[in-house]
Short mmCIF file of N, CA and C in Angstrom, two decimals:
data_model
loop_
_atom_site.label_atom_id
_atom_site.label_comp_id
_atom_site.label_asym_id
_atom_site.label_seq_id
_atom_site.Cartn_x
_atom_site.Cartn_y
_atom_site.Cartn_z
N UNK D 1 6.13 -2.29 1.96
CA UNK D 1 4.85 -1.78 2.42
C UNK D 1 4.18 -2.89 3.24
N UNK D 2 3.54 -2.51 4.46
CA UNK D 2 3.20 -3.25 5.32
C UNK D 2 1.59 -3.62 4.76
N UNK D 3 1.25 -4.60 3.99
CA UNK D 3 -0.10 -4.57 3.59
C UNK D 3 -1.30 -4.73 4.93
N UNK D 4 -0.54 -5.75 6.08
CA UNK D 4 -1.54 -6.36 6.94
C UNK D 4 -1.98 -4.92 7.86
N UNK D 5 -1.96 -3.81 7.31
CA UNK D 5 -2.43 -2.61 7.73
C UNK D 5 -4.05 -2.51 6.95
N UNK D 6 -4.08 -3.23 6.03
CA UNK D 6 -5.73 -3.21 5.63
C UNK D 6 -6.13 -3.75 5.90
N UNK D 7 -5.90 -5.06 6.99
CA UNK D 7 -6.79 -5.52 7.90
C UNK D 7 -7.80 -4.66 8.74
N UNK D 8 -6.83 -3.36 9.07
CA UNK D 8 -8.30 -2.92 9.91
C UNK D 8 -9.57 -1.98 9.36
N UNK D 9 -9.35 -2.16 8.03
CA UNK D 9 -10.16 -1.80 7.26
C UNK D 9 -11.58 -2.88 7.12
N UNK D 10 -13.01 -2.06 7.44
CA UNK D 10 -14.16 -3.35 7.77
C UNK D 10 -14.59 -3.74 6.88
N UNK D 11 -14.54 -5.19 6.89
CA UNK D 11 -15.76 -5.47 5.95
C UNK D 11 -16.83 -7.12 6.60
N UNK D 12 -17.78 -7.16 6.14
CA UNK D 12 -18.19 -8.40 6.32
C UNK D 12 -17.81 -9.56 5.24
N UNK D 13 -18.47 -10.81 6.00
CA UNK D 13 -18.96 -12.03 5.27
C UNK D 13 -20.40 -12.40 4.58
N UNK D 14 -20.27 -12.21 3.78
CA UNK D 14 -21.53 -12.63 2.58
C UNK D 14 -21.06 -14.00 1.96
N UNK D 15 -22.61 -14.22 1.51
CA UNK D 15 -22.99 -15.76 0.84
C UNK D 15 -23.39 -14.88 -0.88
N UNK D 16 -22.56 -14.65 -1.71
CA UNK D 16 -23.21 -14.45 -2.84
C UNK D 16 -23.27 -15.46 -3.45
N UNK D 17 -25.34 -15.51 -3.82
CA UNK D 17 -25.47 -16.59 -4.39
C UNK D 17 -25.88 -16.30 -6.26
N UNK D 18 -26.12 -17.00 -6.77
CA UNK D 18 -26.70 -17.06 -8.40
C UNK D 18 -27.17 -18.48 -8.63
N UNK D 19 -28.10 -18.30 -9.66
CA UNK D 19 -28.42 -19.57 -10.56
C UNK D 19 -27.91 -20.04 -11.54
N UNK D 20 -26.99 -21.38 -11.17
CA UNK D 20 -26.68 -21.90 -12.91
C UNK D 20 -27.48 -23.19 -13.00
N UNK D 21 -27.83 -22.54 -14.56
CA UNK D 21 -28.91 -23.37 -15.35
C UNK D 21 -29.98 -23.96 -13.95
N UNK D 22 -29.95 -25.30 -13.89
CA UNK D 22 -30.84 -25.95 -12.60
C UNK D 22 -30.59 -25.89 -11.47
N UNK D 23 -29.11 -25.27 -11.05
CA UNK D 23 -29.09 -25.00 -10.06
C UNK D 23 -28.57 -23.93 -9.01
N UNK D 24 -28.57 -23.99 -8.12
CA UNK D 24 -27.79 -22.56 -7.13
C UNK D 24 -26.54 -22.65 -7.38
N UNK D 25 -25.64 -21.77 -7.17
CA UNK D 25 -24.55 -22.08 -6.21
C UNK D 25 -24.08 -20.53 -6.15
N UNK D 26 -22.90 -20.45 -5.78
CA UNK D 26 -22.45 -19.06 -4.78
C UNK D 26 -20.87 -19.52 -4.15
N UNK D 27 -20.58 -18.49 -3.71
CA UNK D 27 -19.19 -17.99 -3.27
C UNK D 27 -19.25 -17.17 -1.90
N UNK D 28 -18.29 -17.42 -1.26
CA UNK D 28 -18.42 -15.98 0.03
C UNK D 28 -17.62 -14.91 -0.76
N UNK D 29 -17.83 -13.60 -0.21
CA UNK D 29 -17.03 -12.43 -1.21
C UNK D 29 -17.32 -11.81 0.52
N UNK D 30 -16.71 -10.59 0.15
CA UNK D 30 -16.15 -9.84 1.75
C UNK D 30 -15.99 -8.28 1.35
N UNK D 31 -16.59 -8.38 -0.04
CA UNK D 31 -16.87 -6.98 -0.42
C UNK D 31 -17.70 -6.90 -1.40
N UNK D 32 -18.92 -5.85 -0.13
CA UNK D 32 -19.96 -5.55 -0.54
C UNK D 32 -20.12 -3.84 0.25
N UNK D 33 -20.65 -2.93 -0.79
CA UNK D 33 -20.73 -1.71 0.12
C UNK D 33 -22.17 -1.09 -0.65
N UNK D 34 -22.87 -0.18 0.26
CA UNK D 34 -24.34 0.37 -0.65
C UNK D 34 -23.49 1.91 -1.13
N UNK D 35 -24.06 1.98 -2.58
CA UNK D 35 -23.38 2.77 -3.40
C UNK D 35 -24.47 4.46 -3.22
N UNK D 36 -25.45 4.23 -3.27
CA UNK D 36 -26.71 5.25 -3.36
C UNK D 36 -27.42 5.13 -2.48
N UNK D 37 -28.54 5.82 -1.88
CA UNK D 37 -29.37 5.23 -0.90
C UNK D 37 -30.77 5.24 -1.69
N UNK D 38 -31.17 6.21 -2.70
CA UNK D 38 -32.76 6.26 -3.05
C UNK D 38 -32.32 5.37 -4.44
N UNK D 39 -33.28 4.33 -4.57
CA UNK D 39 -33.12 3.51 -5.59
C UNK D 39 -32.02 2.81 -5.43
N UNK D 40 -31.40 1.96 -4.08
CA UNK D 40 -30.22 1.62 -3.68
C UNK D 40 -29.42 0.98 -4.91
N UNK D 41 -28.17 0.93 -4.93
CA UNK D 41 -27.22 0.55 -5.72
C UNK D 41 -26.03 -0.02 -4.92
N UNK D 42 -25.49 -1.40 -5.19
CA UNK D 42 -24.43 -1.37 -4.31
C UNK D 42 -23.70 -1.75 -5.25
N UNK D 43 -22.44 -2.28 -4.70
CA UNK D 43 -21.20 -2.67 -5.45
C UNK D 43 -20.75 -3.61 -4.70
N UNK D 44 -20.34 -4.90 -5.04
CA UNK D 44 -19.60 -5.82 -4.90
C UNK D 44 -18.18 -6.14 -5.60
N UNK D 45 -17.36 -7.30 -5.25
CA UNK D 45 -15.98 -7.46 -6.26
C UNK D 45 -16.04 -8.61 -5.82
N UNK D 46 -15.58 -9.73 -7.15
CA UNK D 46 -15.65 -11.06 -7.38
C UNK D 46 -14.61 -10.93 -8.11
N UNK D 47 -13.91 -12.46 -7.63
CA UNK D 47 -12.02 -12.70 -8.37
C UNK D 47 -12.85 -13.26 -9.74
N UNK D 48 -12.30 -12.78 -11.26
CA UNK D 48 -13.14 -13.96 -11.91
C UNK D 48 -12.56 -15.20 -12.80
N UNK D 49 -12.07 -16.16 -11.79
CA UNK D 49 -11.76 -17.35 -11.68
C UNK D 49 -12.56 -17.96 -10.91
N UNK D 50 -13.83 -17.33 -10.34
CA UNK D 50 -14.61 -18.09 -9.58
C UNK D 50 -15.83 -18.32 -10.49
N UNK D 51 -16.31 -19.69 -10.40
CA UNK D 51 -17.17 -20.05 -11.10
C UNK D 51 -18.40 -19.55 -10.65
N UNK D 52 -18.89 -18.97 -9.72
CA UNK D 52 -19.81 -18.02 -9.67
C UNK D 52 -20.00 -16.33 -10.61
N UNK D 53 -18.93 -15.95 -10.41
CA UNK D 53 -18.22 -15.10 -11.35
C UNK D 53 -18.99 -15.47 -12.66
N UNK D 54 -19.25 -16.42 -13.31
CA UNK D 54 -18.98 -16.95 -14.70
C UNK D 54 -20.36 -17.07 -14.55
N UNK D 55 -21.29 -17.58 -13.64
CA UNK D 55 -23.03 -17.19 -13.59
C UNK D 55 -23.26 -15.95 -13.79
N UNK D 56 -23.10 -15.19 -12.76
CA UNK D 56 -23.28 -13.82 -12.45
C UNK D 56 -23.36 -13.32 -13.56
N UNK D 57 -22.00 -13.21 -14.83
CA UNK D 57 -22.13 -12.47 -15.68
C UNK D 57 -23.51 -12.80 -16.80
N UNK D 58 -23.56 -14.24 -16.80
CA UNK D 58 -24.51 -14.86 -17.86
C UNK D 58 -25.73 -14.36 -17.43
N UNK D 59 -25.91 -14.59 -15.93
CA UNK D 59 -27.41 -14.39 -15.72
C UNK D 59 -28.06 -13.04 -15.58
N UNK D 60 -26.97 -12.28 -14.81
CA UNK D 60 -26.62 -10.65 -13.99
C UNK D 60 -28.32 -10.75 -13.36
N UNK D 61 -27.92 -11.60 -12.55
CA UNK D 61 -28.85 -11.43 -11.26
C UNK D 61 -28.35 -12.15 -9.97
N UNK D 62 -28.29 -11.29 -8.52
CA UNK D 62 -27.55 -12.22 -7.34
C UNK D 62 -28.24 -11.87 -6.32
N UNK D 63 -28.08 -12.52 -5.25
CA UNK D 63 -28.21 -12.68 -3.74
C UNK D 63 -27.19 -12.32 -3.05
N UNK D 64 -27.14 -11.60 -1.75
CA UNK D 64 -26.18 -11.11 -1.58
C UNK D 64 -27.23 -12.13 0.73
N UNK D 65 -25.83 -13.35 1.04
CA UNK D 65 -26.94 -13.75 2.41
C UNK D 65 -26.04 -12.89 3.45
N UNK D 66 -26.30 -12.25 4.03
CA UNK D 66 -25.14 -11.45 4.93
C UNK D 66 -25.05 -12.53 6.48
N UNK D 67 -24.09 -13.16 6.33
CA UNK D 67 -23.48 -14.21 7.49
C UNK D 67 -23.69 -13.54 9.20
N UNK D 68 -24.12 -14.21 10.24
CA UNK D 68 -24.32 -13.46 11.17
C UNK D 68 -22.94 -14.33 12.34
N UNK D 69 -22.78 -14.06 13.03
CA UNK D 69 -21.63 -14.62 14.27
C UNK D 69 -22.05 -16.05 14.38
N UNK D 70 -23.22 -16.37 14.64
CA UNK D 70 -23.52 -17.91 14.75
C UNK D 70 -23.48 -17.99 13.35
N UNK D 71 -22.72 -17.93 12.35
CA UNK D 71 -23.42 -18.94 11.39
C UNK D 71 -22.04 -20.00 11.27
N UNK D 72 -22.34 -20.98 11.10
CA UNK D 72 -21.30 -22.53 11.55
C UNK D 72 -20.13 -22.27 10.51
N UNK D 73 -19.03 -22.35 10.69
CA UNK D 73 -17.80 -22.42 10.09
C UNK D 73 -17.93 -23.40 8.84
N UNK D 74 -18.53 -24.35 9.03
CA UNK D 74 -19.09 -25.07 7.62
C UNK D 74 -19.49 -24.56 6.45
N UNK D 75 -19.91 -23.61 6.47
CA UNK D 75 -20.58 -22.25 5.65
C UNK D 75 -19.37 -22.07 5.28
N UNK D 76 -18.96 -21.36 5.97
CA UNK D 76 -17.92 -20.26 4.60
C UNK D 76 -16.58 -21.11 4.27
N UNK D 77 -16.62 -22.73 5.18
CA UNK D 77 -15.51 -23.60 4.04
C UNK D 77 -15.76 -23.63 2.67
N UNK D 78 -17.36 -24.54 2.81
CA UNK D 78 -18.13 -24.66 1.77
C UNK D 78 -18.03 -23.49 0.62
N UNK D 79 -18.70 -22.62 1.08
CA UNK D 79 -18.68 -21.84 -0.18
C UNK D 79 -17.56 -20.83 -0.31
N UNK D 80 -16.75 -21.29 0.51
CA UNK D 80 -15.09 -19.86 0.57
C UNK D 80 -14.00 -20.98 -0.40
N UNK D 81 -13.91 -22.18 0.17
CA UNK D 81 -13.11 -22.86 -0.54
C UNK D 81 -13.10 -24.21 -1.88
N UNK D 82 -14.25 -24.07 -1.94
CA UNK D 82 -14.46 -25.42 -2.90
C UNK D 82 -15.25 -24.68 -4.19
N UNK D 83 -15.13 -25.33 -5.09
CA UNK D 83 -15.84 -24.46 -6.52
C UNK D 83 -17.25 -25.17 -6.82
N UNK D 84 -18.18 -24.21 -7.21
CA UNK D 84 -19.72 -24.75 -7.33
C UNK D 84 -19.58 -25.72 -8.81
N UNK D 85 -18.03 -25.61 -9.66
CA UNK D 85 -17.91 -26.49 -10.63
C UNK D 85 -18.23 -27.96 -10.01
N UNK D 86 -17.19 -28.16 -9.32
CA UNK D 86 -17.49 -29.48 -8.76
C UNK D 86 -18.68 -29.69 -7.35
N UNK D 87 -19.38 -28.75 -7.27
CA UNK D 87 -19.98 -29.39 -5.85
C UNK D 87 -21.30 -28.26 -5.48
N UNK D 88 -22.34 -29.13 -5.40
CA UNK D 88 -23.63 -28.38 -5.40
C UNK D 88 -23.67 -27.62 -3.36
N UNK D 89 -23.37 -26.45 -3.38
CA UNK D 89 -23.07 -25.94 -2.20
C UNK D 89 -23.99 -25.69 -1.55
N UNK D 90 -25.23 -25.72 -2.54
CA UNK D 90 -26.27 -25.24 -1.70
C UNK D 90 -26.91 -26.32 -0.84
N UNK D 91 -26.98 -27.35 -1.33
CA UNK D 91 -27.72 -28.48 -1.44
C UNK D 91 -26.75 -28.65 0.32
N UNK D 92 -26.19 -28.93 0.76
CA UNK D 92 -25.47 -29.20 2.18
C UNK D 92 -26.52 -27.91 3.16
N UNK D 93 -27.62 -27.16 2.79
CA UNK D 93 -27.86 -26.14 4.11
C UNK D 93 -29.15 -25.42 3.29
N UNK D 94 -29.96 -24.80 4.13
CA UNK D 94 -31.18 -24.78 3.97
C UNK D 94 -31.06 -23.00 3.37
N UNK D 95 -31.84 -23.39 1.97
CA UNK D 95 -32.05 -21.75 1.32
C UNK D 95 -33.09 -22.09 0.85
N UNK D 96 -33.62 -20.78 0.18
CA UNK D 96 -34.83 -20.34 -0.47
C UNK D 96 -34.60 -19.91 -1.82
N UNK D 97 -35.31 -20.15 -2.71
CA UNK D 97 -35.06 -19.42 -4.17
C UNK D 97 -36.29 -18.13 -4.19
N UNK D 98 -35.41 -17.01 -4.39
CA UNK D 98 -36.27 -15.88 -4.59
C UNK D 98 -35.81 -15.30 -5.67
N UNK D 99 -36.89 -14.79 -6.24
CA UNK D 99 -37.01 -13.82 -8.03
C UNK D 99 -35.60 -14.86 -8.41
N UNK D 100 -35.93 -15.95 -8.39
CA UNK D 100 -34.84 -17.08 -9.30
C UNK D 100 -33.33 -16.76 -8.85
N UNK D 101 -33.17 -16.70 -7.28
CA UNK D 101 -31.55 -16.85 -7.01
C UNK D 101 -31.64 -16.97 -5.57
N UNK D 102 -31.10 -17.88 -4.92
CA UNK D 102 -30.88 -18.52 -3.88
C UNK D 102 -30.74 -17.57 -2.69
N UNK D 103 -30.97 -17.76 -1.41
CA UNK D 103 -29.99 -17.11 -0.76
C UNK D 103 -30.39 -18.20 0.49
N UNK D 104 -29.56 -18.23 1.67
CA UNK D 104 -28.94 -18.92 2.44
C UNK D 104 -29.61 -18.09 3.48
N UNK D 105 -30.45 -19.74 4.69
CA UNK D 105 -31.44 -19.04 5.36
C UNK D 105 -30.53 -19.47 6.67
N UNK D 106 -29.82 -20.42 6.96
CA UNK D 106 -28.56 -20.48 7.84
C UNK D 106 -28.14 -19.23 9.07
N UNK D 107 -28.63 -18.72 9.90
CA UNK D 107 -28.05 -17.59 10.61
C UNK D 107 -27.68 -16.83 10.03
N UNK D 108 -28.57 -15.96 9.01
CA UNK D 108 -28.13 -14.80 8.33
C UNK D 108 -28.93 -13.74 8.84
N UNK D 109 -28.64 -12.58 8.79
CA UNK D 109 -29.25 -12.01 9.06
C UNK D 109 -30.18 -11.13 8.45
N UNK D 110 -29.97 -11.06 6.82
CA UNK D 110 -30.68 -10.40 6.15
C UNK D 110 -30.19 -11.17 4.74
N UNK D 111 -30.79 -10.63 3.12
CA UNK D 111 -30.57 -11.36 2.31
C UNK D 111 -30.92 -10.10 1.22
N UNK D 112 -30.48 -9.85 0.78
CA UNK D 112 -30.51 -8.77 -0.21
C UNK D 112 -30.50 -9.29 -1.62
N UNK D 113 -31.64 -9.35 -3.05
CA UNK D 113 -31.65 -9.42 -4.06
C UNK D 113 -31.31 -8.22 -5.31
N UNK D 114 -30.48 -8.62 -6.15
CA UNK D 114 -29.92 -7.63 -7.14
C UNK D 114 -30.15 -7.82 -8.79
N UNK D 115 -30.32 -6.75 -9.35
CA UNK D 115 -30.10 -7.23 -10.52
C UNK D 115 -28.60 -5.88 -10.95
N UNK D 116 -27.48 -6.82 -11.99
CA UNK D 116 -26.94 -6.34 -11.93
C UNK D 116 -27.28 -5.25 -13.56
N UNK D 117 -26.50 -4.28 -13.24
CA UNK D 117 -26.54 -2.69 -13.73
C UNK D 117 -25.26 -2.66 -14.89
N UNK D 118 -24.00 -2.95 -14.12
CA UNK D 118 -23.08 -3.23 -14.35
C UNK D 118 -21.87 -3.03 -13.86
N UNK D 119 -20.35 -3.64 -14.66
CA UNK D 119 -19.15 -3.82 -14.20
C UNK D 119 -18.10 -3.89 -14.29
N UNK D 120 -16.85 -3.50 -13.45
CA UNK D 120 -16.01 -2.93 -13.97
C UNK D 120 -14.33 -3.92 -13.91
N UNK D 121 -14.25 -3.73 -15.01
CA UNK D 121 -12.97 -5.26 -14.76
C UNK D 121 -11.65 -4.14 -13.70
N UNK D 122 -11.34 -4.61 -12.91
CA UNK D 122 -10.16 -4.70 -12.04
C UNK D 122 -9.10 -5.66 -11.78
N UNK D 123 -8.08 -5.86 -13.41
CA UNK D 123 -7.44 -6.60 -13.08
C UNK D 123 -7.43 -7.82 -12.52
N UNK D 124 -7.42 -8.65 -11.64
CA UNK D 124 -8.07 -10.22 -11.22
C UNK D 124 -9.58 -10.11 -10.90
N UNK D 125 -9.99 -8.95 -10.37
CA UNK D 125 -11.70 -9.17 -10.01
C UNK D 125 -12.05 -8.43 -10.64
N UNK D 126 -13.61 -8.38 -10.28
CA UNK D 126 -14.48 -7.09 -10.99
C UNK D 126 -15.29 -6.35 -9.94
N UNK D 127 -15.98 -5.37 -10.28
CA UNK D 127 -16.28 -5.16 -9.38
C UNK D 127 -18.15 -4.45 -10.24
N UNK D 128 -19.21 -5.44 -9.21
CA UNK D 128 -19.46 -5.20 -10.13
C UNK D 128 -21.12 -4.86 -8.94
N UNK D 129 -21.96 -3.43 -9.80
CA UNK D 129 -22.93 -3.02 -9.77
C UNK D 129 -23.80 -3.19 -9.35
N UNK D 130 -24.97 -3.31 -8.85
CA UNK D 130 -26.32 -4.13 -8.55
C UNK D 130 -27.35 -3.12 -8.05
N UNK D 131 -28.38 -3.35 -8.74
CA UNK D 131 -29.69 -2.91 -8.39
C UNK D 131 -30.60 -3.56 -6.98
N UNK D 132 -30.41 -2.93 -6.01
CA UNK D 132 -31.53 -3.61 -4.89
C UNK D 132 -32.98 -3.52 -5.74
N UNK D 133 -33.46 -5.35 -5.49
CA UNK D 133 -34.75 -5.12 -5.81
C UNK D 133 -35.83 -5.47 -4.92
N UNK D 134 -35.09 -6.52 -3.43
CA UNK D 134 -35.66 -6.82 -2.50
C UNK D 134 -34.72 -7.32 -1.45
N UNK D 135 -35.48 -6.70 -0.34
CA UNK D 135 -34.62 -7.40 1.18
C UNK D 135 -35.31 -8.27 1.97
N UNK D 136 -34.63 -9.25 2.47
CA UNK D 136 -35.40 -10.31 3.20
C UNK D 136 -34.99 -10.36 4.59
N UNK D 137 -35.79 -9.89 5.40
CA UNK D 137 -35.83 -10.35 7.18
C UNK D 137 -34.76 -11.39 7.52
N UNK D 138 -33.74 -11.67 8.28
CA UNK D 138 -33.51 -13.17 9.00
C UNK D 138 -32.98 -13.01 10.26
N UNK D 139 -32.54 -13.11 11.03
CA UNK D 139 -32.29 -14.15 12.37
C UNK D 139 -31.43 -12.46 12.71
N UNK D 140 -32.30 -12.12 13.86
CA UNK D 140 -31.65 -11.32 15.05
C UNK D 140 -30.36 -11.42 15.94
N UNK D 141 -29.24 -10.68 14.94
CA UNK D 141 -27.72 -11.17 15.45
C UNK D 141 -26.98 -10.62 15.18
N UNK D 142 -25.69 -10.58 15.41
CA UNK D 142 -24.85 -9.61 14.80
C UNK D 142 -24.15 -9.89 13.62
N UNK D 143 -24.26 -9.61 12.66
CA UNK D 143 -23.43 -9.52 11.17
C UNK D 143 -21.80 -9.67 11.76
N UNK D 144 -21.29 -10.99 10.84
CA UNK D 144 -19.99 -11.55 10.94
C UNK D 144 -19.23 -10.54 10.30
N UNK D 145 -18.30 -10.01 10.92
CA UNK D 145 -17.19 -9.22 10.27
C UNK D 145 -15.90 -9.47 9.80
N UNK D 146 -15.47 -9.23 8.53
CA UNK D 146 -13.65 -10.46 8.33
C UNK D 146 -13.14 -10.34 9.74
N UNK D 147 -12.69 -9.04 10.77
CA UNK D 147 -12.35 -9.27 11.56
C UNK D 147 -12.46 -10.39 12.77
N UNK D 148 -14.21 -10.45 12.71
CA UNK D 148 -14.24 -11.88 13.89
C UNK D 148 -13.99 -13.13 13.47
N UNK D 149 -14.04 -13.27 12.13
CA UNK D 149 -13.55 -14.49 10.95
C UNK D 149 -12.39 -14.49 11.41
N UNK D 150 -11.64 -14.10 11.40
CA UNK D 150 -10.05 -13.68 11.52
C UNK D 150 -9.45 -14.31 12.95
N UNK D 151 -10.10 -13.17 13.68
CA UNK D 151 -9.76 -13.58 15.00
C UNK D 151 -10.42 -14.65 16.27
N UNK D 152 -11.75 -14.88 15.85
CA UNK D 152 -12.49 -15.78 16.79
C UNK D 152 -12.48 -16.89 16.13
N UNK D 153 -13.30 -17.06 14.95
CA UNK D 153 -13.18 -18.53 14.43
C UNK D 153 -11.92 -18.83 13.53
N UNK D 154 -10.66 -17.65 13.84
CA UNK D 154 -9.29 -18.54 13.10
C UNK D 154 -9.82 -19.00 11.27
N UNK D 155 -10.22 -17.71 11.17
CA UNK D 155 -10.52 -18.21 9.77
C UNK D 155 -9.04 -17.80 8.32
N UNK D 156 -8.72 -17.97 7.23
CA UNK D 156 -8.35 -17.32 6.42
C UNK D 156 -8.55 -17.29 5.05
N UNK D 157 -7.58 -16.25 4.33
CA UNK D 157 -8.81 -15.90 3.03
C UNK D 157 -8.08 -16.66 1.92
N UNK D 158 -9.14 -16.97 1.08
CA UNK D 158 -8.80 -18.25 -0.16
C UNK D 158 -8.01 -17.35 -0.76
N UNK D 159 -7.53 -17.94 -1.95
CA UNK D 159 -6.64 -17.00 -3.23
C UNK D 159 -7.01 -16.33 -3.71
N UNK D 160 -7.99 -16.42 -3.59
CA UNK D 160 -9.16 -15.72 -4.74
C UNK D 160 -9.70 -14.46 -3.81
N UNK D 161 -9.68 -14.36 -2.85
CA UNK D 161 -10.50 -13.14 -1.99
C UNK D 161 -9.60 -11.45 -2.20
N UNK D 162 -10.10 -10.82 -2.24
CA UNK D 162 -9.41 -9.29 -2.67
C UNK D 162 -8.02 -9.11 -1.48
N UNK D 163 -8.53 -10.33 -0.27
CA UNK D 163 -7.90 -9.43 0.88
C UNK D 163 -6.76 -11.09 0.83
N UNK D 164 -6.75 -11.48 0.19
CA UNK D 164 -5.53 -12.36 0.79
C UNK D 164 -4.05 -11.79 0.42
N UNK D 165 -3.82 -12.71 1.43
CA UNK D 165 -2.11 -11.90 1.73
C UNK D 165 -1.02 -13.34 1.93
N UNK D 166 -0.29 -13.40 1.11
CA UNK D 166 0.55 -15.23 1.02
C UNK D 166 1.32 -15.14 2.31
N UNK D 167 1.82 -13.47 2.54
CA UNK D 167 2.36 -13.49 4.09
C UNK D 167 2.12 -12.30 4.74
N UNK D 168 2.98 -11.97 5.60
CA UNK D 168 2.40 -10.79 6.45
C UNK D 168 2.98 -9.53 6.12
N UNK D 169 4.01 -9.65 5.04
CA UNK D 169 4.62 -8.08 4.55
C UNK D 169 4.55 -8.23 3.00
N UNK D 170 4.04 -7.73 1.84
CA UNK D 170 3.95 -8.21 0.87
C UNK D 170 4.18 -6.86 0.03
N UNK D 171 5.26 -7.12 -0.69
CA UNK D 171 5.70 -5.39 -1.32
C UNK D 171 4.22 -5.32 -2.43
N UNK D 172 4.18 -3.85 -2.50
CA UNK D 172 3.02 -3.75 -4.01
C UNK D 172 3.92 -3.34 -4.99
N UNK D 173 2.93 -3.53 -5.86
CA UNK D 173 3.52 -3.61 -7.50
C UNK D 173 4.75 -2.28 -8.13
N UNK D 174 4.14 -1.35 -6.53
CA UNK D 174 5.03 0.39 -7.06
C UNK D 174 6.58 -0.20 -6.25
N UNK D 175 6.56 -1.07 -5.59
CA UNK D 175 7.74 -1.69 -4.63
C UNK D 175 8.53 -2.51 -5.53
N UNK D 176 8.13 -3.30 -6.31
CA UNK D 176 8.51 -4.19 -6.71
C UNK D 176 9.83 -4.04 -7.39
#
């Protein structure tokens, strides 16, 4: 089965952030979709080996910073490849703490606050619920898509992302 066929399936780049204990930190995730529209609800999925993952559940409250085309490739090293275990991510780039969870004021274009509802284990990730409780204004631009990640800034996806692929033909589990 040819997986690199769900490439052209869309999604963006997000900054999901949370609070542990004193401080921020966050992960990029690349799936986020609005579930309801009155009393919005969305759904996200987090691998949970990510130490954000391991806030989220304790606190079940997040930020969701939606990445715009300018926002610097530094960004989503930072928080795509290194763990908030070892390394305060926020602290390298300018955010705000709102209703007690970060979000990333960096060329984003908007910033969405959640409380989560709940979630559903999927095997390596989860996927998990959220209550919109506020949206925040930012920077007039176009929302980064995995695709322009992909193809303009030569980006690729950690181990941990729903969409990584070790190569370009990868049998599934009914193949195997």
């Amino acid at each position: 089965m040819d997986l690199t066929l769900l490439n052209d399936i869309s999604y963006g780049l997000y900054v999901l952030g949370v609070q542990d204990k004193e401080r921020p930190t966050g992960c990029i995730i690349n799936t986020c979709m609005q579930i309801t529209s009155e009393d919005p609800i969305f759904a996200i999925c987090i691998h949970r080996q990510n130490n954000t993952y391991e806030v989220l559940v304790r606190t079940r409250k997040f930020s969701i910073s939606i990445l715009s085309e300018q926002t610097n490739p530094k960004v989503i090293g930072t928080f795509g490849f290194f763990s908030g275990k070892d390394r305060a991510k926020f602290d390298e780039f300018q955010y705000d703490m709102i209703e007690q969870v970060p979000i990333l004021k960096e060329n984003c274009t908007a910033a969405l606050i959640f409380d989560v509802i709940s979630a559903q284990d999927m095997e390596t990730h989860t996927v998990v619920y959220g209550r919109l409780t506020q949206t925040i204004k930012g920077v007039e631009a176009k929302p980064m898509t995995y695709d322009y990640y992909h193809k303009v800034i030569k980006g690729k996806a950690p181990k941990t992302a729903p969409t990584f692929q070790p190569s370009t033909v990868i049998k599934s589990k009914s193949n195997r």
